């Protein structure tokens, strides 16, 4: 048996004359989707697989499809003769463009056998002389394949060797996805052995020393693995000591290491290349001269064996010296290695004569965390799921490690400035004013990191949010939070109901929540009220009232009047002093629904009801007349009568939420959460606290504020659940929309496993749902269809928006820069562009 080792991701070119068995070999060893046949592509473009005049177009199409597959990380096999250098050059080019290794598998059979097979195929009409020419081209190819760029060349001679061949896939050296950590990822050491020892000890490592007392290994009692991001040498006082320790840890399996540009330069010097002794290399060479020749040889071998980057933890973590763009992760080429070692430059130099590096991290949108070094920074900073851990130890800064997956940074200070930097470690760069926004903060595909998680905002969602923000939204300084969407409870199994409290309670029990509060769901318009004690000036210019998408609620005159009523109630309730704040952020519902949605009611709901009420009586009269003449219309009349009753119920449903208003006369506000005040987020307060404050506002102004009725339910108490269900049935029978079930612990409630739970699950009444799903949604066949609705996307969206909202409240309380707060609020609005059934 002949074993052919090929990378898991590669472009494999089958090479052989017509009749050598390439297609049979491909079918035996590869999946049909992996094989691109030149004959098949000729057939695609010309309807004739043997039309040689179509070969140019066919190969253009084949190369394009091969590129698409390689870009998606799929092994691709090209079944063609591939005997001409120009044909193979096109394949090598495609492989290089996608940073994968090109592999050639040569099938060499006797010409007589190939001719016999060719004669047996009706679709092959070329003569023996063509086959003889192919055989000559094959012989000439043997010495060319490696020089043309094929990294592996497997030659199978004869039928027996071809039939006995087996494919064995090998992972690239950079693929260490099986290593899941935990890791301690150490930034650029640059010969600072003493600081490295202190850092490892602080991280809990135990050093092992040789007879001379030099550290030659380190072990972590918890089984952690160290990861070094390169630049172990140059500039510092003891590059050999750092190498001795790191090489020992790697050899013992306690660490892995990627190369830095300084190691590469050292290797070229050790191999006798003409390398300038700059940027600390002179110091390293002088230190190595005091070491035995065997040690220097070991250093050269160690550096030569380092891999450009590592993909770790199932693809969730990537480590490279200078960072790595997403499309290079797990790829192998000179271009990938160069980026991993040196990064990318703009071609410019700064005032210190150093190259200006392209800020690739600002454009990074990958799901894998990328940890790197190379460019020293005063403080590590997360940028789009990437972080640089080079904090300039050799320049007098600190040596830093990132603990993964904990995302904890651990640093130790440098003993002193060992090497004067060409550019100050803390450069006098202009700082960005807190109140300045940049279009680049929110445009394009964005990766948003926050304390409650991370998410990617697609470019199209960002564009939709930008349209709303730029044209309609309130001043970003006062747009501090947006409410998340709310998921409904699981679909009810109770006869006649699509939503029912039993499922809401079961949902929270499944999430590990043991106590909930059931709040009356007001049928109005969501209103976010940011009210300031001072009517004008101050941090928020008096305050703002906006919708759930950030738009001004009524407009300047009415909004100002509404804020004045809220301000007066907060003052009368004594909340400014009690909460030690001069502003409050309230989550509310404004009633009635018609106060804001009058046009929507007239155009969408009233029209349906009016049409039904006008048409159906006439239909019933006609059917009654037909029945009087003896026609068999009883079944049809019964259905039409049912529809008339459904339309009447539909009309009654929306009329319950319509009331006369004149300015603020007839308008009421139902606050149900006091989200934040000066220097504090109240997300950790339980809902009883929030609702008690809401009751105090109502007591201060009962004409303007509406109370939120509620029930607290212990989910281990069946009687309490039954009582809450009866309360819900009475509430909805009286025209109420339904209720929202929330974890009693508050907005930031978590499951026993530590994950956020839904901030609220809505359970809407049977009659109200007619407005959502249509007057006759309760018909058995329609209800059965609706019970198959999928809630997963809506629930996921609600949790993502909720997490962003909590982060926005934290940023507001911490007085974070405007751009950071706006990034989070903008992401909430962008999430609203997700394609989710709006009826849920």
Short mmCIF file of N, CA, C and O in Angstrom, two decimals, residues 291-393:
data_model
loop_
_atom_site.label_atom_id
_atom_site.label_comp_id
_atom_site.label_asym_id
_atom_site.label_seq_id
_atom_site.Cartn_x
_atom_site.Cartn_y
_atom_site.Cartn_z
N UNK A 291 27.96 31.75 24.94
CA UNK A 291 27.29 30.45 25.10
C UNK A 291 28.01 29.37 24.30
O UNK A 291 28.69 29.66 23.30
N UNK A 292 27.88 28.09 24.70
CA UNK A 292 28.49 26.99 23.93
C UNK A 292 27.93 26.94 22.52
O UNK A 292 26.77 27.31 22.27
N UNK A 293 28.73 26.45 21.60
CA UNK A 293 28.30 26.34 20.21
C UNK A 293 27.08 25.44 20.08
O UNK A 293 26.21 25.66 19.22
N UNK A 294 26.99 24.40 20.94
CA UNK A 294 25.85 23.48 20.88
C UNK A 294 24.54 24.22 21.19
O UNK A 294 23.50 23.98 20.57
N UNK A 295 24.61 25.13 22.16
CA UNK A 295 23.41 25.88 22.52
C UNK A 295 22.98 26.78 21.36
O UNK A 295 21.79 26.88 21.03
N UNK A 296 23.94 27.43 20.72
CA UNK A 296 23.62 28.31 19.60
C UNK A 296 23.00 27.50 18.46
O UNK A 296 22.04 27.94 17.81
N UNK A 297 23.52 26.29 18.24
CA UNK A 297 22.95 25.43 17.20
C UNK A 297 21.52 25.05 17.56
O UNK A 297 20.63 24.98 16.69
N UNK A 298 21.27 24.78 18.85
CA UNK A 298 19.92 24.45 19.29
C UNK A 298 18.98 25.64 19.08
O UNK A 298 17.81 25.46 18.70
N UNK A 299 19.48 26.84 19.33
CA UNK A 299 18.66 28.04 19.10
C UNK A 299 18.27 28.13 17.64
O UNK A 299 17.10 28.38 17.31
N UNK A 300 19.25 27.95 16.74
CA UNK A 300 18.96 28.04 15.31
C UNK A 300 17.91 27.00 14.90
O UNK A 300 16.98 27.30 14.13
N UNK A 301 18.07 25.76 15.41
CA UNK A 301 17.11 24.71 15.07
C UNK A 301 15.72 25.04 15.63
O UNK A 301 14.70 24.80 14.97
N UNK A 302 15.68 25.57 16.85
CA UNK A 302 14.40 25.92 17.48
C UNK A 302 13.68 26.99 16.68
O UNK A 302 12.50 26.85 16.34
N UNK A 303 14.38 28.06 16.33
CA UNK A 303 13.76 29.16 15.59
C UNK A 303 13.32 28.68 14.21
O UNK A 303 12.24 29.04 13.73
N UNK A 304 14.14 27.85 13.58
CA UNK A 304 13.82 27.36 12.24
C UNK A 304 12.54 26.52 12.25
O UNK A 304 11.82 26.45 11.26
N UNK A 305 12.24 25.89 13.38
CA UNK A 305 11.06 25.03 13.45
C UNK A 305 9.79 25.72 13.89
O UNK A 305 8.73 25.08 13.97
N UNK A 306 9.85 27.02 14.17
CA UNK A 306 8.65 27.72 14.64
C UNK A 306 7.67 27.96 13.49
O UNK A 306 8.07 28.27 12.36
N UNK A 307 6.39 27.82 13.79
CA UNK A 307 5.32 27.95 12.80
C UNK A 307 4.74 29.36 12.88
O UNK A 307 4.63 29.94 13.97
N UNK A 308 4.36 29.90 11.73
CA UNK A 308 3.98 31.32 11.64
C UNK A 308 2.89 31.71 12.63
O UNK A 308 2.92 32.81 13.21
N UNK A 309 1.91 30.84 12.84
CA UNK A 309 0.81 31.16 13.75
C UNK A 309 0.16 29.86 14.19
O UNK A 309 0.38 28.81 13.60
N UNK A 310 -0.66 29.95 15.22
CA UNK A 310 -1.39 28.79 15.70
C UNK A 310 -2.89 29.10 15.74
O UNK A 310 -3.30 30.19 16.16
N UNK A 311 -3.68 28.12 15.31
CA UNK A 311 -5.12 28.14 15.48
C UNK A 311 -5.43 27.17 16.61
O UNK A 311 -5.14 25.98 16.51
N UNK A 312 -6.03 27.67 17.69
CA UNK A 312 -6.20 26.89 18.91
C UNK A 312 -7.67 26.82 19.33
O UNK A 312 -8.52 27.54 18.79
N UNK A 313 -7.94 25.95 20.28
CA UNK A 313 -9.24 25.85 20.93
C UNK A 313 -10.38 25.75 19.93
O UNK A 313 -11.33 26.54 19.95
N UNK A 314 -10.27 24.78 19.04
CA UNK A 314 -11.35 24.56 18.09
C UNK A 314 -11.56 25.69 17.11
O UNK A 314 -12.64 25.81 16.52
N UNK A 315 -10.54 26.53 16.91
CA UNK A 315 -10.65 27.67 16.01
C UNK A 315 -11.10 28.94 16.67
O UNK A 315 -11.26 29.97 15.99
N UNK A 316 -11.28 28.91 17.99
CA UNK A 316 -11.74 30.12 18.68
C UNK A 316 -10.62 31.07 19.06
O UNK A 316 -10.88 32.19 19.49
N UNK A 317 -9.37 30.64 18.94
CA UNK A 317 -8.24 31.47 19.34
C UNK A 317 -7.14 31.35 18.29
O UNK A 317 -6.81 30.24 17.84
N UNK A 318 -6.58 32.48 17.89
CA UNK A 318 -5.46 32.53 16.95
C UNK A 318 -4.36 33.38 17.57
O UNK A 318 -4.63 34.47 18.09
N UNK A 319 -3.14 32.86 17.53
CA UNK A 319 -1.99 33.58 18.07
C UNK A 319 -0.97 33.76 16.95
O UNK A 319 -0.58 32.79 16.29
N UNK A 320 -0.58 34.98 16.71
CA UNK A 320 0.44 35.30 15.70
C UNK A 320 1.21 36.51 16.20
O UNK A 320 0.65 37.36 16.90
N UNK A 321 2.48 36.61 15.84
CA UNK A 321 3.31 37.67 16.39
C UNK A 321 2.76 39.06 16.09
O UNK A 321 2.62 39.90 16.98
N UNK A 322 2.44 39.33 14.82
CA UNK A 322 1.97 40.66 14.43
C UNK A 322 0.48 40.68 14.16
O UNK A 322 -0.04 41.65 13.62
N UNK A 323 -0.23 39.61 14.54
CA UNK A 323 -1.66 39.53 14.27
C UNK A 323 -1.91 38.83 12.95
O UNK A 323 -0.98 38.52 12.19
N UNK A 324 -3.18 38.61 12.64
CA UNK A 324 -3.51 37.89 11.42
C UNK A 324 -4.95 38.18 11.01
O UNK A 324 -5.87 38.05 11.81
N UNK A 325 -5.10 38.56 9.74
CA UNK A 325 -6.43 38.79 9.20
C UNK A 325 -7.21 37.48 9.13
O UNK A 325 -6.63 36.40 9.04
N UNK A 326 -8.53 37.57 9.16
CA UNK A 326 -9.36 36.37 9.23
C UNK A 326 -9.11 35.43 8.06
O UNK A 326 -9.07 34.22 8.24
N UNK A 327 -8.94 35.97 6.86
CA UNK A 327 -8.79 35.09 5.71
C UNK A 327 -7.47 34.33 5.71
O UNK A 327 -7.29 33.40 4.92
N UNK A 328 -6.55 34.68 6.60
CA UNK A 328 -5.27 33.97 6.69
C UNK A 328 -5.26 32.90 7.78
O UNK A 328 -4.30 32.14 7.88
N UNK A 329 -6.29 32.83 8.60
CA UNK A 329 -6.28 31.87 9.70
C UNK A 329 -6.21 30.44 9.17
O UNK A 329 -7.03 30.02 8.35
N UNK A 330 -5.23 29.69 9.66
CA UNK A 330 -5.11 28.30 9.28
C UNK A 330 -4.61 28.09 7.86
O UNK A 330 -4.65 26.96 7.36
N UNK A 331 -4.11 29.12 7.22
CA UNK A 331 -3.59 29.00 5.85
C UNK A 331 -2.07 28.92 5.90
O UNK A 331 -1.43 29.23 6.91
N UNK A 332 -1.49 28.53 4.79
CA UNK A 332 -0.03 28.37 4.73
C UNK A 332 0.48 28.92 3.41
O UNK A 332 0.17 28.39 2.34
N UNK A 333 1.24 30.00 3.49
CA UNK A 333 1.87 30.57 2.31
C UNK A 333 2.88 31.60 2.78
O UNK A 333 2.89 32.00 3.95
N UNK A 334 3.73 32.03 1.86
CA UNK A 334 4.69 33.08 2.20
C UNK A 334 4.00 34.36 2.62
O UNK A 334 4.47 35.07 3.51
N UNK A 335 2.88 34.64 1.99
CA UNK A 335 2.15 35.86 2.31
C UNK A 335 1.60 35.81 3.74
O UNK A 335 1.66 36.79 4.48
N UNK A 336 1.07 34.65 4.13
CA UNK A 336 0.54 34.49 5.48
C UNK A 336 1.67 34.62 6.50
O UNK A 336 1.54 35.32 7.52
N UNK A 337 2.79 33.96 6.23
CA UNK A 337 3.91 34.01 7.16
C UNK A 337 4.43 35.44 7.30
O UNK A 337 4.75 35.90 8.40
N UNK A 338 4.50 36.16 6.19
CA UNK A 338 4.99 37.53 6.23
C UNK A 338 4.07 38.41 7.07
O UNK A 338 4.53 39.22 7.88
N UNK A 339 2.76 38.26 6.90
CA UNK A 339 1.83 39.07 7.68
C UNK A 339 1.96 38.72 9.16
O UNK A 339 1.96 39.61 10.02
N UNK A 340 2.05 37.42 9.46
CA UNK A 340 2.15 37.01 10.86
C UNK A 340 3.41 37.55 11.52
O UNK A 340 3.42 37.85 12.71
N UNK A 341 4.48 37.69 10.77
CA UNK A 341 5.75 38.15 11.33
C UNK A 341 5.85 39.67 11.39
O UNK A 341 6.36 40.23 12.36
N UNK A 342 5.37 40.33 10.34
CA UNK A 342 5.65 41.77 10.20
C UNK A 342 4.40 42.64 10.16
O UNK A 342 4.49 43.86 10.29
N UNK A 343 3.23 42.03 9.96
CA UNK A 343 2.04 42.83 9.78
C UNK A 343 2.03 43.48 8.41
O UNK A 343 2.68 43.00 7.47
N UNK A 344 1.32 44.56 8.29
CA UNK A 344 1.17 45.26 7.03
C UNK A 344 1.48 46.73 7.27
O UNK A 344 1.09 47.29 8.30
N UNK A 345 2.17 47.34 6.36
CA UNK A 345 2.49 48.76 6.50
C UNK A 345 1.82 49.55 5.38
O UNK A 345 1.46 48.99 4.34
N UNK A 346 1.67 50.84 5.62
CA UNK A 346 1.04 51.70 4.63
C UNK A 346 2.03 52.21 3.59
O UNK A 346 1.64 52.86 2.62
N UNK A 347 3.33 51.94 3.81
CA UNK A 347 4.36 52.49 2.93
C UNK A 347 4.88 53.83 3.39
O UNK A 347 5.82 54.36 2.81
N UNK A 348 4.30 54.36 4.47
CA UNK A 348 4.74 55.65 5.00
C UNK A 348 5.64 55.43 6.22
O UNK A 348 5.69 54.34 6.79
N UNK A 349 6.32 56.48 6.61
CA UNK A 349 7.10 56.46 7.86
C UNK A 349 6.62 57.60 8.73
O UNK A 349 6.17 58.65 8.24
N UNK A 350 6.72 57.40 10.06
CA UNK A 350 6.27 58.44 10.97
C UNK A 350 7.41 59.40 11.28
O UNK A 350 8.50 59.32 10.69
N UNK A 351 7.18 60.29 12.24
CA UNK A 351 8.18 61.31 12.54
C UNK A 351 9.43 60.73 13.19
O UNK A 351 10.45 61.40 13.29
N UNK A 352 9.35 59.46 13.60
CA UNK A 352 10.53 58.81 14.20
C UNK A 352 11.28 57.94 13.20
O UNK A 352 12.21 57.23 13.56
N UNK A 353 10.81 57.96 11.94
CA UNK A 353 11.46 57.16 10.91
C UNK A 353 11.02 55.71 10.89
O UNK A 353 11.61 54.89 10.18
N UNK A 354 9.99 55.36 11.65
CA UNK A 354 9.50 53.98 11.71
C UNK A 354 8.34 53.82 10.74
O UNK A 354 7.58 54.76 10.47
N UNK A 355 8.15 52.59 10.23
CA UNK A 355 7.04 52.38 9.29
C UNK A 355 5.69 52.54 9.97
O UNK A 355 5.51 52.15 11.13
N UNK A 356 4.75 53.12 9.25
CA UNK A 356 3.39 53.26 9.75
C UNK A 356 2.65 51.97 9.44
O UNK A 356 2.54 51.57 8.28
N UNK A 357 2.17 51.30 10.47
CA UNK A 357 1.54 50.00 10.30
C UNK A 357 0.05 50.17 10.01
O UNK A 357 -0.63 51.00 10.61
N UNK A 358 -0.43 49.33 9.10
CA UNK A 358 -1.85 49.39 8.75
C UNK A 358 -2.67 48.85 9.92
O UNK A 358 -2.39 47.77 10.44
N UNK A 359 -3.68 49.56 10.37
CA UNK A 359 -4.46 49.13 11.54
C UNK A 359 -5.45 48.02 11.19
O UNK A 359 -6.67 48.21 11.20
N UNK A 360 -4.91 46.82 10.89
CA UNK A 360 -5.76 45.72 10.44
C UNK A 360 -6.82 45.35 11.48
O UNK A 360 -7.92 44.92 11.13
N UNK A 361 -6.49 45.53 12.77
CA UNK A 361 -7.44 45.12 13.82
C UNK A 361 -8.73 45.92 13.75
O UNK A 361 -9.80 45.43 14.12
N UNK A 362 -8.68 47.16 13.29
CA UNK A 362 -9.89 47.98 13.20
C UNK A 362 -10.87 47.41 12.17
O UNK A 362 -12.08 47.62 12.27
N UNK A 363 -10.34 46.67 11.19
CA UNK A 363 -11.19 46.08 10.16
C UNK A 363 -11.51 44.62 10.44
O UNK A 363 -12.24 43.99 9.68
N UNK A 364 -10.96 44.08 11.51
CA UNK A 364 -11.16 42.65 11.79
C UNK A 364 -12.58 42.41 12.25
O UNK A 364 -13.10 43.11 13.11
N UNK A 365 -13.23 41.40 11.69
CA UNK A 365 -14.59 41.06 12.06
C UNK A 365 -14.75 39.56 12.30
O UNK A 365 -15.85 39.03 12.28
N UNK A 366 -13.64 38.84 12.51
CA UNK A 366 -13.70 37.40 12.66
C UNK A 366 -14.25 36.97 14.00
O UNK A 366 -14.26 37.72 14.98
N UNK A 367 -14.69 35.72 14.07
CA UNK A 367 -15.22 35.18 15.32
C UNK A 367 -14.10 34.70 16.23
O UNK A 367 -14.29 34.60 17.45
N UNK A 368 -12.93 34.36 15.67
CA UNK A 368 -11.81 33.90 16.50
C UNK A 368 -11.13 35.08 17.18
O UNK A 368 -10.92 36.13 16.57
N UNK A 369 -10.77 34.91 18.45
CA UNK A 369 -9.98 35.91 19.14
C UNK A 369 -8.55 35.85 18.61
O UNK A 369 -7.97 34.78 18.50
N UNK A 370 -7.98 36.99 18.29
CA UNK A 370 -6.60 37.07 17.81
C UNK A 370 -5.76 37.79 18.85
O UNK A 370 -6.05 38.93 19.22
N UNK A 371 -4.71 37.11 19.34
CA UNK A 371 -3.81 37.68 20.33
C UNK A 371 -2.44 37.81 19.68
O UNK A 371 -1.95 36.86 19.08
N UNK A 372 -1.82 38.98 19.83
CA UNK A 372 -0.58 39.24 19.12
C UNK A 372 0.27 40.22 19.91
O UNK A 372 -0.10 40.69 20.98
N UNK A 373 1.44 40.53 19.37
CA UNK A 373 2.35 41.49 19.98
C UNK A 373 2.89 42.42 18.90
O UNK A 373 2.15 43.08 18.19
N UNK A 374 4.24 42.51 18.84
CA UNK A 374 4.95 43.20 17.75
C UNK A 374 5.03 44.71 17.92
O UNK A 374 6.11 45.29 17.84
N UNK A 375 3.91 45.37 18.14
CA UNK A 375 3.90 46.83 18.26
C UNK A 375 3.56 47.21 19.70
O UNK A 375 2.43 47.01 20.15
N UNK A 376 4.55 47.74 20.46
CA UNK A 376 4.30 48.00 21.88
C UNK A 376 3.26 49.09 22.09
O UNK A 376 3.22 50.09 21.37
N UNK A 377 2.41 48.84 23.08
CA UNK A 377 1.39 49.81 23.45
C UNK A 377 1.43 50.02 24.96
O UNK A 377 1.79 49.10 25.70
N UNK A 378 1.09 51.20 25.44
CA UNK A 378 1.11 51.42 26.89
C UNK A 378 0.14 50.52 27.64
O UNK A 378 0.44 50.05 28.72
N UNK A 379 -1.02 50.29 27.04
CA UNK A 379 -2.04 49.46 27.69
C UNK A 379 -2.65 48.53 26.64
O UNK A 379 -2.93 48.95 25.52
N UNK A 380 -2.87 47.27 27.01
CA UNK A 380 -3.58 46.38 26.07
C UNK A 380 -5.01 46.87 25.89
O UNK A 380 -5.65 47.30 26.84
N UNK A 381 -5.50 46.81 24.68
CA UNK A 381 -6.86 47.27 24.41
C UNK A 381 -7.53 46.31 23.44
O UNK A 381 -6.96 45.95 22.42
N UNK A 382 -8.74 45.91 23.80
CA UNK A 382 -9.51 45.05 22.90
C UNK A 382 -10.01 45.87 21.72
O UNK A 382 -10.63 46.91 21.89
N UNK A 383 -9.73 45.38 20.53
CA UNK A 383 -10.22 46.02 19.31
C UNK A 383 -10.81 44.91 18.43
O UNK A 383 -10.09 44.07 17.91
N UNK A 384 -12.14 44.88 18.32
CA UNK A 384 -12.81 43.91 17.46
C UNK A 384 -12.34 42.48 17.69
O UNK A 384 -11.95 41.77 16.77
N UNK A 385 -12.34 42.05 18.93
CA UNK A 385 -11.96 40.67 19.30
C UNK A 385 -10.49 40.37 19.06
O UNK A 385 -10.10 39.22 18.88
N UNK A 386 -9.65 41.41 19.06
CA UNK A 386 -8.20 41.23 18.98
C UNK A 386 -7.58 42.01 20.13
O UNK A 386 -8.16 42.98 20.62
N UNK A 387 -6.38 41.58 20.53
CA UNK A 387 -5.68 42.31 21.59
C UNK A 387 -4.19 42.16 21.40
O UNK A 387 -3.69 41.07 21.09
N UNK A 388 -3.46 43.26 21.54
CA UNK A 388 -2.00 43.27 21.51
C UNK A 388 -1.49 43.21 22.94
O UNK A 388 -1.84 44.06 23.75
N UNK A 389 -0.64 42.20 23.23
CA UNK A 389 -0.14 42.02 24.60
C UNK A 389 1.32 42.44 24.73
O UNK A 389 1.98 42.10 25.70
N UNK A 390 1.83 43.18 23.74
CA UNK A 390 3.17 43.74 23.87
C UNK A 390 3.06 45.10 24.54
O UNK A 390 2.58 46.07 23.94
N UNK A 391 3.45 45.16 25.80
CA UNK A 391 3.37 46.42 26.54
C UNK A 391 4.76 46.98 26.83
O UNK A 391 4.97 47.68 27.83
N UNK A 392 5.71 46.71 25.93
CA UNK A 392 7.00 47.40 25.93
C UNK A 392 7.86 47.16 27.15
O UNK A 392 8.45 48.12 27.67
N UNK A 393 7.98 45.92 27.60
CA UNK A 393 8.78 45.65 28.79
C UNK A 393 10.22 46.14 28.62
O UNK A 393 10.77 46.80 29.50
#
